[in-house]
mmCIF file of C-alpha atoms in Angstrom:
data_model
loop_
_atom_site.group_PDB
_atom_site.id
_atom_site.type_symbol
_atom_site.label_atom_id
_atom_site.label_comp_id
_atom_site.label_asym_id
_atom_site.label_seq_id
_atom_site.Cartn_x
_atom_site.Cartn_y
_atom_site.Cartn_z
ATOM 1 C CA UNK A 276 0.000 0.000 0.000
ATOM 2 C CA UNK A 277 2.829 2.391 0.811
ATOM 3 C CA UNK A 278 4.419 1.670 -2.576
ATOM 4 C CA UNK A 279 1.197 2.731 -4.317
ATOM 5 C CA UNK A 280 1.054 5.949 -2.295
ATOM 6 C CA UNK A 281 4.691 6.740 -3.117
ATOM 7 C CA UNK A 282 4.007 6.071 -6.800
ATOM 8 C CA UNK A 283 0.960 8.351 -6.754
ATOM 9 C CA UNK A 284 2.990 11.084 -5.034
ATOM 10 C CA UNK A 285 5.745 10.824 -7.654
ATOM 11 C CA UNK A 286 3.226 10.978 -10.506
ATOM 12 C CA UNK A 287 1.570 14.021 -8.912
ATOM 13 C CA UNK A 288 4.909 15.818 -8.597
ATOM 14 C CA UNK A 289 5.810 15.049 -12.210
ATOM 15 C CA UNK A 290 2.385 16.226 -13.397
ATOM 16 C CA UNK A 291 2.711 19.489 -11.466
ATOM 17 C CA UNK A 292 5.985 20.143 -13.294
ATOM 18 C CA UNK A 293 4.881 18.950 -16.727
ATOM 19 C CA UNK A 294 1.494 20.684 -17.020
ATOM 20 C CA UNK A 295 2.757 24.312 -16.865
ATOM 21 C CA UNK A 296 5.469 23.469 -19.389
ATOM 22 C CA UNK A 297 2.940 21.819 -21.685
ATOM 23 C CA UNK A 298 0.576 24.810 -21.397
ATOM 24 C CA UNK A 299 3.402 27.161 -22.334
ATOM 25 C CA UNK A 300 4.329 24.902 -25.259
ATOM 26 C CA UNK A 301 0.737 25.020 -26.573
ATOM 27 C CA UNK A 302 0.634 28.816 -26.143
ATOM 28 C CA UNK A 303 3.891 29.254 -28.092
ATOM 29 C CA UNK A 304 2.435 27.155 -30.906
ATOM 30 C CA UNK A 305 -0.756 29.229 -31.030
ATOM 31 C CA UNK A 306 1.142 32.522 -30.929
ATOM 32 C CA UNK A 307 3.133 31.777 -34.084
ATOM 33 C CA UNK A 308 0.150 32.380 -36.346
ATOM 34 C CA UNK A 309 -0.129 36.106 -35.494
ATOM 35 C CA UNK A 310 3.337 37.321 -36.600
ATOM 36 C CA UNK A 311 3.102 35.192 -39.744
ATOM 37 C CA UNK A 312 -0.329 36.501 -40.715
ATOM 38 C CA UNK A 313 0.610 40.116 -39.935
ATOM 39 C CA UNK A 314 3.757 39.863 -42.060
ATOM 40 C CA UNK A 315 1.793 38.403 -44.955
ATOM 41 C CA UNK A 316 -0.903 41.062 -44.565
ATOM 42 C CA UNK A 317 1.745 43.795 -44.510
ATOM 43 C CA UNK A 318 3.147 42.555 -47.826
ATOM 44 C CA UNK A 319 -0.339 42.723 -49.373
ATOM 45 C CA UNK A 320 -1.080 46.212 -48.085
ATOM 46 C CA UNK A 321 2.333 47.456 -49.252
ATOM 47 C CA UNK A 322 1.518 46.123 -52.727
ATOM 48 C CA UNK A 323 -1.774 48.030 -52.553
ATOM 49 C CA UNK A 324 0.193 51.177 -51.701
ATOM 50 C CA UNK A 325 2.497 50.649 -54.692
ATOM 51 C CA UNK A 326 -0.525 50.417 -56.978
ATOM 52 C CA UNK A 327 -2.607 53.267 -55.467
ATOM 53 C CA UNK A 328 -0.145 55.553 -53.592
ATOM 54 C CA UNK A 329 -2.323 55.317 -50.499
ATOM 55 C CA UNK A 330 -3.072 52.649 -47.905
ATOM 56 C CA UNK A 331 -6.808 53.401 -47.801
ATOM 57 C CA UNK A 332 -9.836 52.886 -50.009
ATOM 58 C CA UNK A 333 -12.293 55.680 -50.781
ATOM 59 C CA UNK A 334 -14.455 54.629 -47.819
ATOM 60 C CA UNK A 335 -11.579 55.280 -45.386
ATOM 61 C CA UNK A 336 -10.781 51.650 -44.588
ATOM 62 C CA UNK A 337 -7.495 49.912 -45.297
ATOM 63 C CA UNK A 338 -6.940 49.056 -48.948
ATOM 64 C CA UNK A 339 -6.777 45.335 -48.223
ATOM 65 C CA UNK A 340 -9.201 43.705 -45.808
ATOM 66 C CA UNK A 341 -7.608 42.135 -42.713
ATOM 67 C CA UNK A 342 -7.139 38.372 -42.566
ATOM 68 C CA UNK A 343 -10.140 36.331 -41.498
ATOM 69 C CA UNK A 344 -10.394 35.777 -37.760
ATOM 70 C CA UNK A 345 -9.050 32.455 -36.540
ATOM 71 C CA UNK A 346 -9.662 30.387 -33.429
ATOM 72 C CA UNK A 347 -6.889 32.324 -31.667
ATOM 73 C CA UNK A 348 -6.769 35.855 -33.116
ATOM 74 C CA UNK A 349 -8.882 38.705 -34.508
ATOM 75 C CA UNK A 350 -7.123 40.900 -37.082
ATOM 76 C CA UNK A 351 -7.614 44.604 -37.739
ATOM 77 C CA UNK A 352 -6.148 47.469 -39.733
ATOM 78 C CA UNK A 353 -6.357 51.116 -38.713
ATOM 79 C CA UNK A 354 -5.214 53.640 -41.333
ATOM 80 C CA UNK A 355 -3.852 57.063 -40.447
ATOM 81 C CA UNK A 356 -5.949 60.107 -41.299
ATOM 82 C CA UNK A 357 -3.628 60.987 -44.194
ATOM 83 C CA UNK A 358 -3.789 57.527 -45.741
ATOM 84 C CA UNK A 359 0.000 57.319 -45.665
ATOM 85 C CA UNK A 360 0.288 54.972 -42.719
ATOM 86 C CA UNK A 361 -1.449 52.161 -40.869
ATOM 87 C CA UNK A 362 -1.373 49.990 -37.806
ATOM 88 C CA UNK A 363 -2.077 46.273 -38.129
ATOM 89 C CA UNK A 364 -3.112 44.307 -35.056
ATOM 90 C CA UNK A 365 -3.693 40.701 -34.065
ATOM 91 C CA UNK A 366 -5.612 40.485 -30.792
ATOM 92 C CA UNK A 367 -5.848 37.219 -28.856
ATOM 93 C CA UNK A 368 -9.380 35.874 -28.555
ATOM 94 C CA UNK A 369 -10.948 35.647 -25.107
ATOM 95 C CA UNK A 370 -10.970 32.161 -23.643
ATOM 96 C CA UNK A 371 -7.925 30.947 -25.582
ATOM 97 C CA UNK A 372 -4.324 30.404 -24.515
ATOM 98 C CA UNK A 373 -3.441 33.757 -26.137
ATOM 99 C CA UNK A 374 -6.060 35.879 -24.330
ATOM 100 C CA UNK A 375 -4.660 39.331 -23.568
ATOM 101 C CA UNK A 376 -1.867 39.263 -26.152
ATOM 102 C CA UNK A 377 -1.857 41.862 -28.913
ATOM 103 C CA UNK A 378 0.649 41.939 -31.755
ATOM 104 C CA UNK A 379 1.030 45.084 -33.859
ATOM 105 C CA UNK A 380 2.895 46.113 -36.995
ATOM 106 C CA UNK A 381 3.009 49.462 -38.787
ATOM 107 C CA UNK A 382 4.006 50.830 -42.191
ATOM 108 C CA UNK A 383 7.611 51.202 -40.954
ATOM 109 C CA UNK A 384 7.687 47.441 -40.276
ATOM 110 C CA UNK A 385 8.023 48.097 -36.535
ATOM 111 C CA UNK A 386 6.572 45.192 -34.540
ATOM 112 C CA UNK A 387 5.305 45.474 -30.985
ATOM 113 C CA UNK A 388 3.563 43.298 -28.417
ATOM 114 C CA UNK A 389 1.370 44.179 -25.455
ATOM 115 C CA UNK A 390 0.081 41.970 -22.672
ATOM 116 C CA UNK A 391 -3.132 42.849 -20.892
ATOM 117 C CA UNK A 392 -3.566 40.234 -18.167
ATOM 118 C CA UNK A 393 -2.089 37.571 -20.415
ATOM 119 C CA UNK A 394 -0.476 34.373 -19.159
ATOM 120 C CA UNK A 395 3.050 35.667 -19.827
ATOM 121 C CA UNK A 396 2.667 38.628 -17.449
ATOM 122 C CA UNK A 397 4.981 41.200 -18.993
ATOM 123 C CA UNK A 398 4.098 44.871 -18.765
ATOM 124 C CA UNK A 399 4.057 47.745 -21.192
ATOM 125 C CA UNK A 400 4.571 47.610 -24.912
ATOM 126 C CA UNK A 401 7.541 45.592 -26.100
ATOM 127 C CA UNK A 402 9.178 46.790 -29.329
ATOM 128 C CA UNK A 403 9.363 43.290 -30.770
ATOM 129 C CA UNK A 404 7.120 40.297 -31.134
ATOM 130 C CA UNK A 405 7.146 38.227 -27.958
ATOM 131 C CA UNK A 406 6.565 34.616 -28.993
ATOM 132 C CA UNK A 407 7.667 32.904 -25.801
ATOM 133 C CA UNK A 408 7.463 33.649 -22.105
ATOM 134 C CA UNK A 409 10.023 36.374 -21.284
#
């Protein structure tokens, strides 16, 4: 009986170590989609600028529609008032492993990441894409 209790204790200790690492591993996998989609979207909107000399359509929205929302992220584009700049964003969906994360990219190709009560608990805006726990 004692051997079974010792075995259960060892398994519980191993599980308490493995689960947080596994959760972080899953989160890192889910995060990768945002920088990839934003980079691809940036290439498309830059091509639109080359063709039209502005980032916006006549209705004031970005020249290229944002990527379709996924299970993990919602995508958006906010043009500047002059039509000569933009801010792209990928915002983590509520209830997912990426809740609270927001990735941004602008016309200068400057990436940034913010965490609003996300699982990685960093503060402020980081001037790079954070794709793993700092």
